[in-house]
Amino acid sequence: MNRILIGAQWGDEGKGKVIDLLSADSDVIVRYQGGNNAGHTVRLENRKFVLHLIPSGILQRGKVCIIGNGVVVDPNALIDEIETLEARGVRVYGRLFVSEQAHMIFPYHSLIDSLREESISKSEMIGTTKRGIGPCYADKMSRVGIRVGDLRYPDYFKERLGQVLREKNDVLKKIYNHAGLSFEGILKDYRRYARKILPLTIDTGLYLHEACRKGKDILFEGAQGTFLDVDHGTYPFVTSSNATVGGAITGSGISPTMIDRVVGVVKAYTTRVGEGPFPTEFPSRLMMQIQKKGEEFGATTGRPRRCGWFDAVLARKAVRLNGLDEMAVMKLDVLSGLKELKIAVAYRFRGQLLKNFPHSIYALSQCKPVYQTMPGWQEDITHVRRWKHLPEKAKKYLKRLEALLETEIKIVSVGSERNQTIHV
Ligand code: GDP
Ligand code: IMO
Ligand code: MG
């Protein structure tokens, strides 16, 4: 069975944990968009792994992992991640393959990402991860990107880098008053990276096609989340790739007819990192309480995540856009001990009732959630492993989410460890 796993909110839903679970019965795990802006956490018997570029399936022994053409690859970050995993006893070589068509992140991308964020006003700031993601995707679309496969032809690579860097140094000098970057320095570094990365490159689209024909099970690991999608998210407070289901197709070079199921991951509440409107955001006391209990600090940048109530208006849009067949609800344990829980079931906008998530962030920032309030449960549920042992009020909360989203919940997560999971 071939499955796509999608974050149904603003990222950090707990995709890493679900990928690890679903990888057990998959043969190949594929990242298809985003880059090392992602941070996917997997906890195994008190060992914590945070994956940024390498699919989280790497932690399941013997699985093949692919970085598809839609991913933007920072080669330095990739080598670092491979070496860190190998040093911790995770075999990566021989199991990880990288698309020749994936675009590479260069130092000018991350530098421009940072300088731009620092030079604009607070209201314009996206709050990016400063990993160079946006500038790299912009270059891809402007047709001035350089791809992993270009490293194979040193003369061509050198010529291309020279052309691109001339323009980037102009931008750095004229717009940002920066001295610019050294051509020789970048060339030397990328020649060094080439020696480590070229042996991993293959035609990943062809590989996936053939794996499929042989009956292998493929799992597509989405990064970020539906509302960070460049087309369907809260633009411009989004990332620069398609985090919704279509990204898996273009970003890995496979056909939609190969896909059997789409799995959505939601947190039992909502979080977002960075700027942008967030209708159900908690008031500050509750925010601090949940941030602390849920350890809501970014896996990539360490920034505190903004937290809020579950937003069914938003999640319903994710169900529709991605055609979710089933859902995993994460971090239910974090809600234990609250007297009551709220779920946004609609928005009020200029006196009107909205049932659908608006496209404009201008409108969204004026929306007030209409809440349904439900009683909370007080029990610690981190040791629960079966649906029937969940407190009645927790079951009711989950059943309400299921009804609002018209999608079956198949996994309920009550802790970060692999075994703190209820299969429904
Ligand atoms: P991802 O980007 O979607 O993979 O999510 P992150 O790894 O960035 O953030 C999810 C965080 O929640 C990680 O620290 C996980 O270890 C943790 N986590 C996942 N599931 C649960 C859960 O059910 N309960 C608790 N308390 N933590 C969880
Ligand atoms: P995972 O895969 C949460 C957010 C950033 C910022 C916006 C744009 O771990 O769920 P970028 O650096 O991509 O240009 O930043 O997107 N963002 C994420 N938020 N989880 C992520 O990934 C994210 N990747 C990017 O905080 O608001
Ligand atoms: Mg994350």
XYZ file of C-alpha atoms and ligand atoms in Angstrom:
480
model
C 0.000 0.000 0.000
C 1.299 3.462 -0.900
C 0.441 6.199 1.588
C 1.005 9.919 1.815
C 1.302 11.436 5.271
C 0.325 15.073 5.582
C 0.436 17.620 8.393
C -3.101 19.017 8.625
C -2.334 22.202 10.608
C 0.709 24.525 10.699
C 3.419 21.865 11.007
C 4.896 20.106 14.050
C 1.770 17.963 14.406
C 3.880 14.937 15.356
C 4.495 13.628 11.836
C 7.890 12.198 12.835
C 6.339 9.856 15.381
C 3.610 8.678 12.956
C 6.119 8.176 10.127
C 8.187 6.033 12.458
C 5.098 3.946 13.288
C 3.926 3.564 9.685
C 7.463 2.869 8.428
C 7.356 -0.466 10.194
C 5.114 -1.793 7.412
C 6.552 0.221 4.521
C 9.582 -0.578 2.374
C 10.530 2.867 1.103
C 10.061 6.249 2.810
C 10.220 9.428 0.710
C 10.626 13.115 1.572
C 9.241 15.174 -1.317
C 9.182 18.870 -0.345
C 10.674 21.371 2.063
C 14.210 21.103 3.320
C 16.000 21.379 6.630
C 13.379 23.841 7.837
C 11.590 20.661 8.955
C 12.263 19.071 12.329
C 10.676 15.647 12.810
C 11.138 14.133 16.249
C 11.197 10.433 17.000
C 11.736 9.163 20.546
C 12.937 5.621 21.017
C 13.455 4.330 24.542
C 14.572 7.708 25.834
C 16.795 8.411 22.839
C 15.672 11.485 20.928
C 16.256 11.852 17.199
C 15.359 15.000 15.254
C 15.353 14.492 11.485
C 15.585 17.541 9.238
C 16.256 16.260 5.720
C 16.492 12.503 6.006
C 13.144 10.663 6.117
C 12.190 9.588 9.646
C 11.900 6.018 8.320
C 15.701 5.795 8.569
C 15.259 4.801 12.217
C 13.470 1.591 11.233
C 16.103 -0.975 10.370
C 16.604 -1.907 6.717
C 14.173 0.574 5.166
C 15.165 2.495 2.043
C 14.886 6.282 2.298
C 14.629 8.731 -0.563
C 15.093 12.492 -0.787
C 12.967 13.378 -3.797
C 13.339 16.032 -6.484
C 10.959 18.437 -4.718
C 13.192 18.783 -1.644
C 15.708 21.629 -1.388
C 18.954 20.116 -0.148
C 21.558 21.949 1.884
C 24.462 19.557 1.249
C 26.356 20.649 4.340
C 23.293 20.001 6.532
C 22.690 16.659 4.813
C 26.249 15.421 5.381
C 26.079 16.576 8.966
C 22.810 14.708 9.512
C 24.140 11.519 7.906
C 27.311 11.609 9.997
C 25.444 12.336 13.227
C 23.088 9.396 12.634
C 25.963 7.052 11.719
C 27.820 8.135 14.869
C 24.714 7.251 16.899
C 24.609 3.770 15.412
C 21.987 4.329 12.688
C 23.154 2.862 9.374
C 22.484 5.416 6.632
C 24.929 4.557 3.847
C 23.439 2.090 1.406
C 19.876 2.996 2.472
C 19.619 6.682 1.579
C 19.301 7.960 -1.987
C 19.035 11.529 -3.215
C 17.428 12.827 -6.385
C 19.753 14.311 -8.993
C 17.001 16.833 -9.731
C 16.739 18.214 -6.189
C 17.808 21.852 -5.970
C 20.692 22.745 -3.681
C 20.743 25.419 -1.032
C 23.839 27.666 -1.239
C 25.241 30.038 1.406
C 23.721 33.020 -0.456
C 20.249 31.531 0.039
C 20.463 31.328 3.821
C 22.259 34.666 3.978
C 19.579 36.448 1.931
C 16.853 34.675 3.953
C 18.355 36.097 7.183
C 19.199 39.556 5.832
C 15.727 39.983 4.368
C 14.016 39.006 7.618
C 16.262 41.380 9.551
C 15.759 44.319 7.203
C 11.960 44.408 6.965
C 9.377 45.676 9.436
C 7.837 43.430 12.091
C 4.501 43.348 10.237
C 6.182 42.027 7.063
C 8.355 39.428 8.818
C 7.476 35.804 8.064
C 9.546 34.425 10.935
C 11.321 31.943 8.656
C 13.752 29.313 9.881
C 16.517 31.233 8.028
C 17.629 28.030 6.321
C 17.456 29.591 2.842
C 14.318 27.674 1.857
C 12.383 30.563 0.256
C 15.321 31.993 -1.733
C 16.241 28.505 -3.003
C 12.708 27.724 -4.233
C 12.549 31.228 -5.748
C 15.729 30.469 -7.736
C 14.257 27.148 -8.856
C 11.217 28.946 -10.247
C 13.351 31.736 -11.734
C 15.433 29.047 -13.454
C 18.682 30.055 -11.821
C 18.829 27.143 -9.385
C 21.639 24.595 -9.272
C 20.738 20.950 -8.792
C 22.461 18.081 -6.998
C 23.121 16.337 -10.324
C 25.042 19.384 -11.591
C 27.842 18.432 -9.185
C 28.583 15.507 -11.489
C 29.927 17.855 -14.185
C 32.574 20.076 -12.480
C 33.113 22.451 -15.420
C 29.396 23.047 -15.891
C 28.882 23.425 -12.146
C 31.688 25.995 -11.956
C 30.328 28.034 -14.841
C 26.789 27.995 -13.472
C 27.889 28.958 -9.951
C 29.951 31.826 -11.396
C 26.955 33.201 -13.309
C 24.558 32.913 -10.379
C 26.966 34.228 -7.753
C 27.702 37.384 -9.778
C 24.025 38.303 -9.540
C 23.713 37.269 -5.885
C 26.757 39.323 -4.890
C 25.231 42.309 -6.661
C 22.053 41.873 -4.619
C 24.047 41.409 -1.411
C 26.098 44.567 -2.044
C 23.456 46.868 -3.472
C 20.451 45.903 -1.354
C 21.929 44.616 1.873
C 25.244 46.481 2.006
C 27.020 43.152 2.466
C 30.561 42.477 1.171
C 29.411 39.459 -0.852
C 30.550 35.822 -0.863
C 33.723 34.248 -2.226
C 33.342 32.202 -5.397
C 36.481 30.155 -4.660
C 35.275 29.408 -1.120
C 31.888 28.091 -2.248
C 33.425 26.142 -5.128
C 35.876 24.420 -2.791
C 33.169 23.524 -0.257
C 30.751 22.163 -2.870
C 33.491 20.054 -4.497
C 34.054 18.525 -1.078
C 30.296 17.921 -0.613
C 30.131 16.385 -4.109
C 32.488 13.590 -3.087
C 30.091 12.577 -0.293
C 26.745 13.205 -1.962
C 27.250 12.031 -5.553
C 27.522 8.363 -4.523
C 23.998 8.694 -3.063
C 22.355 10.200 -6.140
C 20.058 8.185 -8.361
C 17.039 8.719 -10.607
C 14.624 8.602 -7.663
C 11.459 8.857 -9.792
C 12.491 5.789 -11.765
C 13.477 3.965 -8.566
C 10.043 4.611 -7.038
C 8.257 3.541 -10.184
C 10.139 0.256 -10.245
C 9.694 -0.304 -6.511
C 5.982 0.111 -7.058
C 5.923 -2.382 -9.888
C 7.644 -4.894 -7.636
C 4.850 -4.455 -5.091
C 6.881 -2.521 -2.502
C 5.001 -0.318 -0.035
C 5.912 3.352 -0.222
C 5.325 5.976 2.438
C 5.521 9.650 1.465
C 6.617 11.838 4.380
C 5.187 15.332 4.174
C 7.014 18.164 5.881
C 5.451 21.351 7.291
C 1.650 21.374 7.168
C -1.374 22.229 5.038
C -1.565 25.861 6.231
C 2.104 26.470 5.456
C 1.487 25.409 1.832
C 2.474 28.174 -0.590
C -0.831 27.910 -2.501
C -3.354 26.831 0.104
C -1.858 28.130 3.349
C -2.103 31.473 5.122
C -0.136 33.284 2.391
C 2.275 35.081 2.744
C 2.898 33.508 6.181
C 3.749 30.163 4.628
C 6.739 28.177 3.494
C 7.745 28.104 -0.181
C 6.654 24.601 -1.172
C 3.475 22.562 -1.577
C 2.949 20.858 1.749
C -0.472 19.600 0.633
C -0.976 16.297 -1.126
C -0.069 17.445 -4.662
C 3.478 18.113 -3.504
C 4.018 14.375 -3.099
C 3.334 13.832 -6.787
C 5.443 16.606 -8.299
C 8.078 16.309 -5.588
C 8.810 12.640 -6.133
C 8.036 12.059 -9.806
C 5.269 9.522 -9.351
C 1.718 9.402 -10.632
C -1.352 10.027 -8.438
C -2.684 6.657 -9.596
C 0.018 5.047 -7.435
C -1.456 6.418 -4.214
C -3.781 4.261 -2.126
C -4.351 6.310 1.024
C -3.757 9.740 2.516
C -3.172 9.968 6.249
C -3.558 13.282 8.059
C -1.804 14.169 11.296
C -3.320 16.693 13.724
C -2.458 17.752 17.219
C -5.347 17.549 19.710
C -4.903 21.339 19.892
C -3.201 23.752 17.460
C 0.282 25.261 17.294
C 2.207 27.478 14.923
C 5.769 28.813 14.844
C 6.568 32.131 13.233
C 4.263 34.979 12.309
C 0.758 35.031 10.826
C -2.872 35.014 11.990
C -4.017 32.298 14.395
C -7.724 32.627 15.326
C -7.794 30.133 18.213
C -4.538 31.282 19.858
C -4.608 30.921 23.676
C -4.501 33.845 26.084
C -1.064 34.136 27.677
C -1.553 32.072 30.868
C -2.967 29.047 29.089
C -0.352 29.531 26.369
C 2.469 29.213 28.885
C 0.839 26.236 30.572
C 0.438 24.251 27.327
C 3.817 25.330 25.939
C 5.412 23.900 29.049
C 3.367 20.718 29.294
C 3.523 20.023 25.550
C 7.207 21.028 25.328
C 6.194 23.308 22.500
C 9.585 24.581 21.442
C 10.664 24.312 17.798
C 12.619 21.169 16.844
C 14.651 23.196 14.308
C 15.043 26.701 15.734
C 14.126 26.203 19.410
C 11.594 29.062 19.191
C 8.517 28.768 21.436
C 5.498 27.600 19.450
C 2.301 29.596 19.704
C -0.527 27.370 20.995
C -4.320 27.462 20.739
C -7.545 25.430 20.786
C -8.323 22.830 18.127
C -9.647 24.622 15.055
C -12.139 22.440 13.176
C -12.725 25.121 10.512
C -9.062 24.908 9.577
C -8.801 21.122 9.917
C -11.909 20.597 7.750
C -10.182 22.470 4.952
C -7.158 20.184 5.338
C -9.439 17.132 5.062
C -10.939 18.467 1.844
C -7.717 19.689 0.214
C -5.809 16.493 0.876
C -8.684 14.019 0.631
C -7.711 12.561 4.006
C -8.787 8.939 4.424
C -7.844 8.724 8.096
C -6.293 10.726 10.892
C -3.775 10.433 13.679
C -4.536 12.671 16.667
C -1.398 13.537 18.598
C -0.559 14.864 22.047
C -3.936 14.097 23.611
C -2.092 13.650 26.929
C -1.209 17.363 26.949
C -4.889 18.281 27.369
C -5.307 16.209 30.571
C -6.139 18.305 33.621
C -7.967 21.141 31.846
C -11.448 21.835 33.230
C -12.921 22.462 29.833
C -11.806 22.251 26.224
C -12.861 24.408 23.330
C -13.164 23.552 19.653
C -13.646 26.234 16.995
C -16.599 25.070 14.884
C -17.086 28.256 12.821
C -15.815 31.852 12.633
C -17.632 35.116 13.021
C -16.492 37.688 10.448
C -18.048 41.187 10.266
C -21.331 39.925 11.699
C -21.480 36.877 9.417
C -21.050 33.229 10.334
C -18.263 31.585 8.308
C -18.097 27.804 8.058
C -15.219 27.782 5.596
C -11.668 28.967 6.201
C -11.132 32.264 4.353
C -8.322 32.608 1.793
C -7.285 36.108 2.772
C -5.181 36.555 5.880
C -6.635 40.033 6.128
C -10.069 38.481 6.613
C -8.676 35.672 8.781
C -7.055 38.137 11.165
C -10.523 39.645 11.784
C -12.252 36.299 12.342
C -13.408 35.427 15.851
C -13.842 31.718 16.532
C -17.238 30.350 17.508
C -16.443 27.747 20.134
C -18.104 24.582 21.257
C -17.078 23.870 24.853
C -16.588 20.317 26.100
C -15.756 19.005 29.551
C -12.103 18.093 30.071
C -10.745 14.975 31.846
C -8.378 15.042 34.785
C -6.695 11.622 34.503
C -3.124 11.150 33.304
C -3.538 9.138 30.084
C 0.117 8.581 29.164
C -0.120 4.907 30.176
C -3.314 4.168 28.247
C -2.805 1.788 25.312
C -6.396 0.878 24.417
C -9.345 2.971 23.347
C -11.598 1.404 25.975
C -9.278 2.561 28.772
C -9.450 6.239 27.784
C -11.578 8.444 30.082
C -15.133 8.857 28.748
C -14.614 12.612 28.328
C -11.503 12.032 26.202
C -13.444 9.593 24.004
C -16.209 12.164 23.614
C -13.699 14.831 22.604
C -12.183 12.545 19.965
C -15.598 11.453 18.695
C -16.544 15.118 18.317
C -13.399 15.768 16.261
C -14.207 12.754 14.106
C -17.750 14.034 13.499
C -16.629 17.584 12.728
C -13.968 16.415 10.278
C -15.960 13.500 8.896
C -12.804 11.416 8.995
C -11.915 8.312 10.980
C -9.318 8.534 13.713
C -7.019 5.511 13.451
C -4.216 6.545 15.786
C -4.368 8.395 19.104
C -1.035 9.406 20.589
C -0.660 9.865 24.349
C 3.089 10.459 24.634
C 6.151 10.896 22.480
C 7.448 7.315 22.730
C 6.712 4.772 19.994
C 4.607 2.637 22.356
C 2.531 5.514 23.761
C 0.047 4.921 21.010
C -3.552 3.725 20.771
C -4.447 1.996 17.503
C -8.176 2.506 17.125
P 6.685 17.057 13.304
O 7.438 18.210 12.744
O 5.270 17.019 12.813
O 7.387 15.741 13.115
O 6.594 17.304 14.887
P 7.791 17.784 15.852
O 8.727 16.666 16.042
O 8.358 19.064 15.376
O 6.979 18.128 17.156
C 6.201 17.189 17.817
C 6.698 17.075 19.270
O 5.739 16.411 20.051
C 7.962 16.259 19.402
O 8.730 16.768 20.459
C 7.445 14.859 19.740
O 8.388 14.093 20.467
C 6.266 15.221 20.596
N 5.149 14.255 20.569
C 4.665 13.533 19.529
N 3.553 12.870 19.894
C 3.325 13.191 21.180
C 2.298 12.860 22.117
O 1.345 12.145 21.831
N 2.386 13.418 23.369
C 3.394 14.243 23.738
N 3.385 14.749 24.965
N 4.373 14.575 22.881
C 4.334 14.071 21.622
P 7.851 20.482 10.242
O 8.111 19.595 9.042
C 6.492 24.340 11.728
C 7.411 27.852 9.283
C 8.396 28.852 9.831
C 7.825 30.127 9.222
C 7.366 29.670 7.839
C 8.365 29.935 6.720
O 8.769 20.223 11.380
O 6.406 20.451 10.604
P 10.664 28.793 6.024
O 11.962 28.693 6.754
O 10.084 27.481 5.639
O 10.721 29.760 4.873
O 9.650 29.483 7.098
O 7.155 28.273 7.955
N 7.915 26.447 9.204
C 7.530 25.481 10.032
N 6.713 25.515 11.118
N 7.028 23.162 11.307
C 7.824 23.106 10.224
O 8.249 21.950 9.705
C 8.138 24.313 9.544
N 8.886 24.621 8.481
C 8.731 25.927 8.273
O 8.376 28.890 11.234
O 6.692 30.537 9.925
Mg 8.610 19.808 13.387
